[in-house]
Short mmCIF file of C-alpha atoms in Angstrom, two decimals:
data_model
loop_
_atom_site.label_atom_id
_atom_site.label_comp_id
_atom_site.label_asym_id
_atom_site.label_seq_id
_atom_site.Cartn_x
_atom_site.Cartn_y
_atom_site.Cartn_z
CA UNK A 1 -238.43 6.30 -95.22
CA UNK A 2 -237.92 2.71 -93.64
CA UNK A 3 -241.19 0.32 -93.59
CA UNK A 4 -240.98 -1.64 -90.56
CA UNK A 5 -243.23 -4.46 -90.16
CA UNK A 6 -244.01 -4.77 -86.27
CA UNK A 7 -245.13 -8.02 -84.78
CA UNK A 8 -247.39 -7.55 -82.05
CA UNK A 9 -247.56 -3.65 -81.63
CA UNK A 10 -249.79 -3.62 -78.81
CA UNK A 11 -249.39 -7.01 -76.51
CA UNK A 12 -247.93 -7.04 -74.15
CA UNK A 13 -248.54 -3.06 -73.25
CA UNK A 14 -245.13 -2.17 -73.22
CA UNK A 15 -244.90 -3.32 -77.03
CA UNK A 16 -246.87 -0.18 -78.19
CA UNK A 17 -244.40 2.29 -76.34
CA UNK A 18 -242.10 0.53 -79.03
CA UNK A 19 -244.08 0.94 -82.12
CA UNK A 20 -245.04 4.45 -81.46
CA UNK A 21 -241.15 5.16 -81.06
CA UNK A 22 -240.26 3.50 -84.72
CA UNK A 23 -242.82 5.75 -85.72
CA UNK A 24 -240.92 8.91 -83.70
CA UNK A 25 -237.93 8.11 -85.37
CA UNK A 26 -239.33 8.28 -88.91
CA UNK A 27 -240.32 4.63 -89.92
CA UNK A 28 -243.50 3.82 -91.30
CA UNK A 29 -245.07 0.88 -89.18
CA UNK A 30 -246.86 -1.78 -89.81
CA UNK A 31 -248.54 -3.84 -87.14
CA UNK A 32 -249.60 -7.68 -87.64
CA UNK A 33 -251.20 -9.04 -84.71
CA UNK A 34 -254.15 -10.89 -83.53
CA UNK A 35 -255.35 -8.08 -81.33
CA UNK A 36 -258.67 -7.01 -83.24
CA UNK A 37 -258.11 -3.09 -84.11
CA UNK A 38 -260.20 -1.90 -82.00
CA UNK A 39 -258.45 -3.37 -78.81
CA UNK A 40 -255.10 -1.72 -79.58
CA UNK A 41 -253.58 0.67 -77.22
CA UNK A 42 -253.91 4.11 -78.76
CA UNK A 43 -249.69 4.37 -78.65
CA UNK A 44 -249.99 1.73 -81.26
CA UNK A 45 -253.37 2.51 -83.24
CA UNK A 46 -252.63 6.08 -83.63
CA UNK A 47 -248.75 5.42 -84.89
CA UNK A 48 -249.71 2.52 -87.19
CA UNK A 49 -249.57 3.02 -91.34
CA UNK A 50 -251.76 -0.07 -91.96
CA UNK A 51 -252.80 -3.11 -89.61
CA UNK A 52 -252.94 -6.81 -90.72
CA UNK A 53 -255.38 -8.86 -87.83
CA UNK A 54 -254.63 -12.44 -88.23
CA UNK A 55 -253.70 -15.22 -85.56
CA UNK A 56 -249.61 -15.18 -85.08
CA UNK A 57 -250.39 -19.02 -83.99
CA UNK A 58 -251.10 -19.19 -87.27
CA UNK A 59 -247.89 -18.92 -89.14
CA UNK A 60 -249.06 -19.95 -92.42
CA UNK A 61 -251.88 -17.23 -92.35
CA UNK A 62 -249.11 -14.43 -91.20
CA UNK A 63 -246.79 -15.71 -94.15
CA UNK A 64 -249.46 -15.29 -96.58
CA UNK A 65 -250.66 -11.57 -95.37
CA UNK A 66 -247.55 -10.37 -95.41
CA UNK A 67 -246.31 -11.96 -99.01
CA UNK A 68 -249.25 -9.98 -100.36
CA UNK A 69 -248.53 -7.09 -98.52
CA UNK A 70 -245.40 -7.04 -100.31
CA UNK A 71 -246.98 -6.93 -103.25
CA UNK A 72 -248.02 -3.20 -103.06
CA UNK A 73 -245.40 -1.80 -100.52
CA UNK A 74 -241.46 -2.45 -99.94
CA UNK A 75 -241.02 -4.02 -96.56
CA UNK A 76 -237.54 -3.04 -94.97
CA UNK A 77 -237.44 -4.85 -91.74
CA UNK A 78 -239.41 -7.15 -89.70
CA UNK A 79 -239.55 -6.49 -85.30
CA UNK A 80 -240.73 -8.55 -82.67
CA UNK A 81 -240.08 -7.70 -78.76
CA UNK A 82 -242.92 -10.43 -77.33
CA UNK A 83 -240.79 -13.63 -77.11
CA UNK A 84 -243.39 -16.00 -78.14
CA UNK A 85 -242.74 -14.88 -81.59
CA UNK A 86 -239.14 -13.88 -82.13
CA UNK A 87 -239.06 -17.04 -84.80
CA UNK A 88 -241.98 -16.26 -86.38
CA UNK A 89 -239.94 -12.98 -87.32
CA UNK A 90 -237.48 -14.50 -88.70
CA UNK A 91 -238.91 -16.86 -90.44
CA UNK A 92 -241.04 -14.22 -92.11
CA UNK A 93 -237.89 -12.27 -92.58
CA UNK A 94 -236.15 -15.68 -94.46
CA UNK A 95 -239.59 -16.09 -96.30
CA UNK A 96 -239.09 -12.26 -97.82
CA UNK A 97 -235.57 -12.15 -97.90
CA UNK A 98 -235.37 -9.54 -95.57
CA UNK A 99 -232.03 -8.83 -93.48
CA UNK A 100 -231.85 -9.61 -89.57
CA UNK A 101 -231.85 -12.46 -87.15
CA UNK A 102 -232.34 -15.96 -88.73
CA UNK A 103 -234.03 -18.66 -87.80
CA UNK A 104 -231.29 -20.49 -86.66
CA UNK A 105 -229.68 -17.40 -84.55
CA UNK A 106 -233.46 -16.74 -82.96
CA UNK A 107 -233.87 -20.80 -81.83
CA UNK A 108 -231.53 -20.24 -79.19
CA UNK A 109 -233.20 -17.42 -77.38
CA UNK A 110 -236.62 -19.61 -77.46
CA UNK A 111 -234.68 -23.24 -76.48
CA UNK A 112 -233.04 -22.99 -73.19
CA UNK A 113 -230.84 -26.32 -73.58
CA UNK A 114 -230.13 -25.12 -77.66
CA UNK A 115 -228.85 -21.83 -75.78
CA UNK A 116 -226.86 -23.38 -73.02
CA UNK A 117 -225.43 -26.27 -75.81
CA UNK A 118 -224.01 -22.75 -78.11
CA UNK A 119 -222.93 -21.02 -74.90
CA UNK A 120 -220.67 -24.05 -73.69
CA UNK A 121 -219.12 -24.58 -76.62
CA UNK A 122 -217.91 -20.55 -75.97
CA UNK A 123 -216.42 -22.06 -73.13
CA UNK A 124 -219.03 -19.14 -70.65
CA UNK A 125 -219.76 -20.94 -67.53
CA UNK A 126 -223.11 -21.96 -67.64
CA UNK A 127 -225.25 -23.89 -65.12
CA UNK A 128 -224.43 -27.81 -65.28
CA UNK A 129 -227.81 -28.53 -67.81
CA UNK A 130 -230.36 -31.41 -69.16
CA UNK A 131 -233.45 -31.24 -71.29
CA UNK A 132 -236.44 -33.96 -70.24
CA UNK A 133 -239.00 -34.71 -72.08
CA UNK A 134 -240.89 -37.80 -69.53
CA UNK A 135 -240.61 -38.17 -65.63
CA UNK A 136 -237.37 -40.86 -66.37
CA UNK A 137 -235.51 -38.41 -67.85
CA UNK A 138 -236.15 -35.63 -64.93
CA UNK A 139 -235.30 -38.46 -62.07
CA UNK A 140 -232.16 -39.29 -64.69
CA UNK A 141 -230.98 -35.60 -65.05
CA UNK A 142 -231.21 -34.86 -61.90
CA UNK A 143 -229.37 -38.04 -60.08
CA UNK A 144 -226.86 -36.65 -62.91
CA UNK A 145 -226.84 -33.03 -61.87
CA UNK A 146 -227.12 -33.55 -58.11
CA UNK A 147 -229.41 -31.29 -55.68
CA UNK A 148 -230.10 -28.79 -55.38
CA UNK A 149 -231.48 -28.40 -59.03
CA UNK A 150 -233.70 -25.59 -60.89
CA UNK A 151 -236.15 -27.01 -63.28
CA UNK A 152 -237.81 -24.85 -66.07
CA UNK A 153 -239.73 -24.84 -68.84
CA UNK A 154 -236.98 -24.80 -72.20
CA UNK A 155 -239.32 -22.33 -73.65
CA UNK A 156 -240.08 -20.18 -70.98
CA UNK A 157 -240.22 -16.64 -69.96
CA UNK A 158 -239.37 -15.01 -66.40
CA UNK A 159 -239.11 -17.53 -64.11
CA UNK A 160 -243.05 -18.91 -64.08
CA UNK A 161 -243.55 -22.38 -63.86
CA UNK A 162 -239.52 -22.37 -62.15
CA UNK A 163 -239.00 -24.44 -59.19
CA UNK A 164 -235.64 -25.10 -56.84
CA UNK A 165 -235.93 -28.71 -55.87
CA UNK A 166 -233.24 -29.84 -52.79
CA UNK A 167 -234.30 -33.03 -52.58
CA UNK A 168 -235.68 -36.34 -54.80
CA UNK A 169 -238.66 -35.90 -51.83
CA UNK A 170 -238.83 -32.27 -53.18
CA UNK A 171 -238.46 -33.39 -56.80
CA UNK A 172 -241.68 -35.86 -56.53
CA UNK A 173 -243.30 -33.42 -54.98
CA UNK A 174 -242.51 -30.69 -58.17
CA UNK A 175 -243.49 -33.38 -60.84
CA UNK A 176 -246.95 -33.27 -60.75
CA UNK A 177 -246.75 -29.63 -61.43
CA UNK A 178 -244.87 -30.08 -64.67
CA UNK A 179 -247.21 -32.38 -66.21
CA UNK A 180 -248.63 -29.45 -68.74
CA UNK A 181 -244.68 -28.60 -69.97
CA UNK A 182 -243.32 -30.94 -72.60
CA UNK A 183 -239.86 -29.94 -71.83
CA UNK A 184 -238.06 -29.04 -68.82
CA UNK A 185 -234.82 -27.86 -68.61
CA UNK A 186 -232.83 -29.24 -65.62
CA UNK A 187 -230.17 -27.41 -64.02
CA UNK A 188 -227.76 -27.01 -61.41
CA UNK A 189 -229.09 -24.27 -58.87
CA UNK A 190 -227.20 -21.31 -58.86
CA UNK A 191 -226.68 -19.69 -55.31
CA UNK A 192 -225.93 -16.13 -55.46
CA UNK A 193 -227.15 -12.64 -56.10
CA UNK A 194 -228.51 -12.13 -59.63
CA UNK A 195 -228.35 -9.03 -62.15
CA UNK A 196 -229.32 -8.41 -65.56
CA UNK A 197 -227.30 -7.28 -68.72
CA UNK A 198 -229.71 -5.43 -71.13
CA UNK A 199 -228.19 -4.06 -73.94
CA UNK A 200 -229.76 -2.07 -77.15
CA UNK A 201 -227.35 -3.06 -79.79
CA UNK A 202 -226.90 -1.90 -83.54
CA UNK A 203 -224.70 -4.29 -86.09
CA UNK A 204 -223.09 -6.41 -83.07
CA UNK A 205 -221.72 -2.88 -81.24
CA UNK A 206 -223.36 -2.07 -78.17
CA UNK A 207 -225.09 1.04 -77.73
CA UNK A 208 -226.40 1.22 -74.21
CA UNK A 209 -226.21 -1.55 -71.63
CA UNK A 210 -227.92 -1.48 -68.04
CA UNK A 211 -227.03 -4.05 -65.26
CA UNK A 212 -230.38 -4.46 -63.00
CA UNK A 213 -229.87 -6.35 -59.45
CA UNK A 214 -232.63 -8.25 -58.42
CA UNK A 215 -233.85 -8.36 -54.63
CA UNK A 216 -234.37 -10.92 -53.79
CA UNK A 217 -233.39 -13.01 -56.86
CA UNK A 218 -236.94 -13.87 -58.71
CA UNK A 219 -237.34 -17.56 -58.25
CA UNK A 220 -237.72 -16.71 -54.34
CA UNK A 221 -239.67 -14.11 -55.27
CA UNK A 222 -242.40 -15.83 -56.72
CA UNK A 223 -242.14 -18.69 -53.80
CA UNK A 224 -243.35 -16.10 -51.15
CA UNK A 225 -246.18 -14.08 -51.47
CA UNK A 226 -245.31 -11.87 -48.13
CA UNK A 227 -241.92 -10.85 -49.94
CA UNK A 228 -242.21 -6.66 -51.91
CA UNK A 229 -239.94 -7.76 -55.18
CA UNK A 230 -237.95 -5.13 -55.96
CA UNK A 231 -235.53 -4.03 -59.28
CA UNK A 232 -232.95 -1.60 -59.21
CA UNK A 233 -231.34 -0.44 -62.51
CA UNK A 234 -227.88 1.02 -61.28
CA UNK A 235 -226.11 4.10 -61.65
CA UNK A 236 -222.82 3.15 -61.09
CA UNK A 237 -221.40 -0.10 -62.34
CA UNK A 238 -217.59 0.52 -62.76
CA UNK A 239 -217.05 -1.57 -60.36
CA UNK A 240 -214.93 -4.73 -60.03
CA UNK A 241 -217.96 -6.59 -59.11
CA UNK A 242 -219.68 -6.37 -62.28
CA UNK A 243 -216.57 -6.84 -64.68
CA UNK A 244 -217.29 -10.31 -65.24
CA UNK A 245 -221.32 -10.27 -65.41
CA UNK A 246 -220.63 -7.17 -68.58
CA UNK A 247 -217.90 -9.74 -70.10
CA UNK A 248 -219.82 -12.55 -70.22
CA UNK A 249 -222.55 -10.35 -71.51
CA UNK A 250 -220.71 -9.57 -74.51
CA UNK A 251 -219.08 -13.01 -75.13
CA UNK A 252 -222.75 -14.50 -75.25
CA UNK A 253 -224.07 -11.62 -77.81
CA UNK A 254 -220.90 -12.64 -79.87
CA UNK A 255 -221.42 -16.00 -79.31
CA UNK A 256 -224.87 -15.78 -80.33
CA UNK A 257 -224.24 -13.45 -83.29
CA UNK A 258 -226.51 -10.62 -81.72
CA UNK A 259 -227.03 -8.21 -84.42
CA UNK A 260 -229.18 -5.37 -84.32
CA UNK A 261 -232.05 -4.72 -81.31
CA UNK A 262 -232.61 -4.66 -77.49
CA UNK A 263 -231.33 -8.31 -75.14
CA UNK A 264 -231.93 -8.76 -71.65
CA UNK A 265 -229.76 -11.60 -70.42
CA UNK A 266 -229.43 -12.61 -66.38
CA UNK A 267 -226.51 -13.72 -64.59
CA UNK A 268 -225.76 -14.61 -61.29
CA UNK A 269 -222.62 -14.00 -59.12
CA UNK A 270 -221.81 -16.31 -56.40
CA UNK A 271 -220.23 -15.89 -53.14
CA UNK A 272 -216.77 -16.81 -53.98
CA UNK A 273 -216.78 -13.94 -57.12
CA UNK A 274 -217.72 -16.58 -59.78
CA UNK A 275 -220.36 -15.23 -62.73
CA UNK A 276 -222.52 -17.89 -64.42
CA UNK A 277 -225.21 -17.60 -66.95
CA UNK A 278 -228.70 -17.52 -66.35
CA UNK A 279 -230.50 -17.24 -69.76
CA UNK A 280 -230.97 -14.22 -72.41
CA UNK A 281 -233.88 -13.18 -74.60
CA UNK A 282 -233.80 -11.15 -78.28
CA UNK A 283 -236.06 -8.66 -76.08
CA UNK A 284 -236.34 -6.10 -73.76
CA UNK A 285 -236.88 -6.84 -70.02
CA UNK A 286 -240.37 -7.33 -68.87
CA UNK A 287 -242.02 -5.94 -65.66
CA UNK A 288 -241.81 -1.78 -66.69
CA UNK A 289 -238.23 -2.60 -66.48
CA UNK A 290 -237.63 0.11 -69.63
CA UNK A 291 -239.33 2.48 -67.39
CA UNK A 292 -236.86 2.35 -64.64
CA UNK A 293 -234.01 2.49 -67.91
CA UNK A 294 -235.77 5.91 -68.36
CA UNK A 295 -235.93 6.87 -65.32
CA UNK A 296 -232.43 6.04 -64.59
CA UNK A 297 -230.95 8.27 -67.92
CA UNK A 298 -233.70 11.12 -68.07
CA UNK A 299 -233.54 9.53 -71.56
CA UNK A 300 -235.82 7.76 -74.28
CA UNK A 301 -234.97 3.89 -74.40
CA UNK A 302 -237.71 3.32 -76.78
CA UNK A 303 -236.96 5.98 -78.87
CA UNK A 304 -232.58 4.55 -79.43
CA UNK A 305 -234.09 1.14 -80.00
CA UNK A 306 -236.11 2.35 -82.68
CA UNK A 307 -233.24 4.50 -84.06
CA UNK A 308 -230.73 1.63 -83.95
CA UNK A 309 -232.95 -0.75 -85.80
CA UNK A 310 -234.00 1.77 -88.42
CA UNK A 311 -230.60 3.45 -89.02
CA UNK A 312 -230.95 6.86 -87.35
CA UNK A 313 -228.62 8.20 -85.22
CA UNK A 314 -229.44 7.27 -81.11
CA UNK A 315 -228.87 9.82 -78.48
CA UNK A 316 -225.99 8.09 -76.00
CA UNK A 317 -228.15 8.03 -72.53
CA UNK A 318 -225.88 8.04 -68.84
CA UNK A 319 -227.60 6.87 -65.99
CA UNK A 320 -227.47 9.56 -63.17
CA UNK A 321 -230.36 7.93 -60.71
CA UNK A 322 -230.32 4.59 -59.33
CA UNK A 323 -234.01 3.43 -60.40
CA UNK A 324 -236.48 0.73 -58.67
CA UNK A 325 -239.89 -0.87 -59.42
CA UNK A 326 -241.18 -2.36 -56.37
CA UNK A 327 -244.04 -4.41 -56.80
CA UNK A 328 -246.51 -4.67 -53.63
CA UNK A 329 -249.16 -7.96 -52.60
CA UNK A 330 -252.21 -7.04 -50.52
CA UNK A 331 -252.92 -9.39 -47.34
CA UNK A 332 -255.79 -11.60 -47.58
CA UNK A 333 -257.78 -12.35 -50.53
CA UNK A 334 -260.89 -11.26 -52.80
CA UNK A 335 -261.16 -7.45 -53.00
CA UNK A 336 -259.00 -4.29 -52.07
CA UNK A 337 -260.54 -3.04 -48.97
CA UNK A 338 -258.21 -0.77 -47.75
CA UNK A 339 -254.40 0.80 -48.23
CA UNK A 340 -252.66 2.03 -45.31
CA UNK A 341 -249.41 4.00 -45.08
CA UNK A 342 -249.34 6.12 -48.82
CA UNK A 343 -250.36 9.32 -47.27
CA UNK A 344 -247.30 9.69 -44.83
CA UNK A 345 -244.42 7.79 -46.89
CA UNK A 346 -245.37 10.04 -50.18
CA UNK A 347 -244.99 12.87 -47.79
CA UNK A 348 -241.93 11.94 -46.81
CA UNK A 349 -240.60 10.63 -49.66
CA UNK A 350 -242.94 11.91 -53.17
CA UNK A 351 -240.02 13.62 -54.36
CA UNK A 352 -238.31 10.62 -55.03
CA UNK A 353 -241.12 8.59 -56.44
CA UNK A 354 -241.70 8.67 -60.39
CA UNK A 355 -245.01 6.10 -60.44
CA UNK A 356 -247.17 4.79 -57.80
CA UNK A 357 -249.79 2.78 -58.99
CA UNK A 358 -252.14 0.87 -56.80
CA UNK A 359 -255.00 -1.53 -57.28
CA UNK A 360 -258.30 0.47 -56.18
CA UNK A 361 -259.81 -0.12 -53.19
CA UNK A 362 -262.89 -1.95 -54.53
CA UNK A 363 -260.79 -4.14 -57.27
CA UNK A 364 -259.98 -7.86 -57.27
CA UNK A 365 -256.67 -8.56 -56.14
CA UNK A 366 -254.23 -10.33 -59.39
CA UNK A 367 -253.11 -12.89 -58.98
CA UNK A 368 -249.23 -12.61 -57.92
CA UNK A 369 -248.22 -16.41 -58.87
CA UNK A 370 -249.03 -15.45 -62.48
CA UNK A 371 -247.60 -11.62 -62.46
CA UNK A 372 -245.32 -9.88 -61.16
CA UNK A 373 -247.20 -6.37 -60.97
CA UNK A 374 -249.12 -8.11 -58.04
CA UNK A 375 -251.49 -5.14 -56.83
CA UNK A 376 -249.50 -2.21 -57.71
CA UNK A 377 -246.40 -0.75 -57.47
CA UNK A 378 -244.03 1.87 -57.27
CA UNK A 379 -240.84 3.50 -59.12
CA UNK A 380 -238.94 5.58 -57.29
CA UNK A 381 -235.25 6.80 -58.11
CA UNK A 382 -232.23 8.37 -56.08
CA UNK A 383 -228.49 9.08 -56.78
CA UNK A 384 -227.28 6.99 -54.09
CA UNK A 385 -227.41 3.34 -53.45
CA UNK A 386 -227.91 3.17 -50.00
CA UNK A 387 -230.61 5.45 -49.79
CA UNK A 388 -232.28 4.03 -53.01
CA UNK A 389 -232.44 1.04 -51.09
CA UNK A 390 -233.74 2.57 -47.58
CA UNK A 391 -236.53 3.97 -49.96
CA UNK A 392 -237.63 0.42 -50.87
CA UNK A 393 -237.36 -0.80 -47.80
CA UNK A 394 -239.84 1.56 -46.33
CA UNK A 395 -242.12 0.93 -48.70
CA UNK A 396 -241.90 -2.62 -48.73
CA UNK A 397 -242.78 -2.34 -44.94
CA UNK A 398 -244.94 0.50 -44.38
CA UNK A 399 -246.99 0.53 -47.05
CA UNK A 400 -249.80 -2.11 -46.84
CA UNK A 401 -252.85 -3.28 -49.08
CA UNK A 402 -256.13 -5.48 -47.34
CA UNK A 403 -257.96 -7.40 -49.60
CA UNK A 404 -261.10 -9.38 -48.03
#
């Protein structure tokens, strides 16, 4: 029996889908989080050996619980799949001696520039790159970089708080909006379609991997709130097109020393063929991206994760679907007052729709700057490409939410 420590086993939601799979697949869990117990998804509380509530800001206070947890039960491995605290794992895992990521291998995933300085020195193509810490060094990097640029926070997730910036007109314009980031990263912009490479990986070897294409690409995304985001996990990626994007995937989880768990990195492919790096977390994919993994294979994602961290023996998953999230922003603001165009596209097309969730009429819209699940959305999944894509495309068009 394997006692796995879990760092935040319920938050985000997706996180307790994990813990109740290391549980499936024979571990004994332990959760440490600053959920209170009551507030814990039931996929987590019911899956759960034990449960330490403490602050994770507070690293001293986790340190301590979990030294004196040790004290009365062996403690085999330490997991964390929210990004804000991938260090805090492995420091706790240096502070008990336990095997896994270091410190040192998990400060590139939460450092952008750190990440970008290991990659280059790998010799993968990265974007052209400068950290700022003050409004000189932003106007430096960029007369350095030259326009158009992409500025980000160096610690940041998904691309919140992500701006393009073609101009120094733009660029004074953007500043004001950084003023709550100490650190920006600023980079060259990177024109071109963008993918994913997720991987679950066990001792370096890769497991599974799934290449997601993005439409459109996320930063425009979040810059128009009349645009339906869409993923699409793909079936078929033999192609020439994605060799590079898979190679550079594994030369940064070599060059990173990627051990053991799930990655999501992003890359983008220009025009003229060329891949470059985005950036790549010691995570899964946000956004009920797993979901659409699932959906893709018919398979379990959570459940190899969990077996490829605790030992066990993962099922090898194929993906026979092409699968999509599309994510859907009502018109106008307040409440949901009305949806218009479900009834005739899930005739149409039900059978090839897997979720569709959709604010109530009667709820307050989110707010779509800060997530990505906007006011609802819907998976939907079919062999071919083409008409995967006609499938979002309807119901990025005809289906409508009114909020007033």
């Amino acid at each position: 029996m394997v006692n796995v420590v879990m760092i935040s086993p319920g938050f985000p939601l997706e996180q307790s889908y994990f813990t109740r799979a290391l549980a499936q697949a024979g571990a004994t869990v332990i959760g440490v989080g600053d959920q209170p117990p009551h507030a814990l998804p039931p996929e987590a509380r019911e899956h759960l050996a034990h449960y330490e509530h403490v602050s994770l800001a507070d690293e001293p206070a986790v340190l301590g619980a979990l030294r004196g947890l040790s004290r009365h039960v062996r403690i085999d491995r330490v997991e964390c799949l929210w990004e804000p605290y991938v260090v805090l794992a492995a420091r706790v895992r240096e502070h008990l001696g336990l095997p896994g990521m270091t410190v040192q291998q998990a400060l590139p995933y939460r450092d952008k520039e750190l990440m970008k300085q290991v990659l280059d020195a790998a010799g993968i193509r990265t974007p052209r790159h400068a950290a700022a810490s003050s409004v000189h060094e932003v106007w430096e990097a960029a007369e350095r970089i030259g326009y158009p640029l992409c500025i980000k926070p160096i610690a940041g997730a998904g691309s919140q708080d992500t701006y393009r910036v073609d101009s120094p007109e733009d660029l004074a314009e953007v500043l004001p909006a950084l003023k709550h980031i100490r650190t920006v990263s600023v980079e060259e912009f990177i024109d071109g379609e963008e993918f994913t490479y997720d991987t679950i990986c066990r001792d370096g070897e890769v497991l599974y991997e799934n290449i997601c294409w993005y439409l459109p690409r996320p930063l425009e995304a979040r810059s128009h709130e009349w645009i339906s985001p869409m993923m699409v996990a793909l079936r078929d990626t033999s192609g020439p097109e994605f060799d590079g994007g898979r190679q550079m995937g594994l030369d940064v989880l070599k060059a990173l020393g990627f051990g053991s768990g799930f990655s999501h990195m992003e890359w983008y492919r220009k025009s003229d063929g060329e891949v470059v790096f985005g950036e790549i977390g010691a995570r899964p994919p946000g956004a009920r991206t797993v979901d659409i993994m699932n959906y893709s294979t018919d398979g379990d994602v959570f459940r190899m994760w969990a077996e490829a961290v605790t030992g066990g023996r993962p099922q090898p998953l194929t993906a026979s679907y092409n699968a999509a999230t599309l994510f859907k922003r009502a018109r106008g603001s307040g409440r949901i007052t009305r949806v218009e165009g479900v009834e005739r596209l899930m005739a149409e097309l039900g059978r090839h729709v897997c979720v569709l969730d959709l604010l109530p009429v009667g709820a307050h819209r989110r707010d779509w700057r800060a997530t990505l699940l906007s006011d609802g959305m819907v998976i939907f999944r079919h062999p071919d490409l083409a008409a995967t894509l006609e499938i979002g495309r309807r119901f990025a068009t005809e289906l409508q939410l009114y909020a007033s």
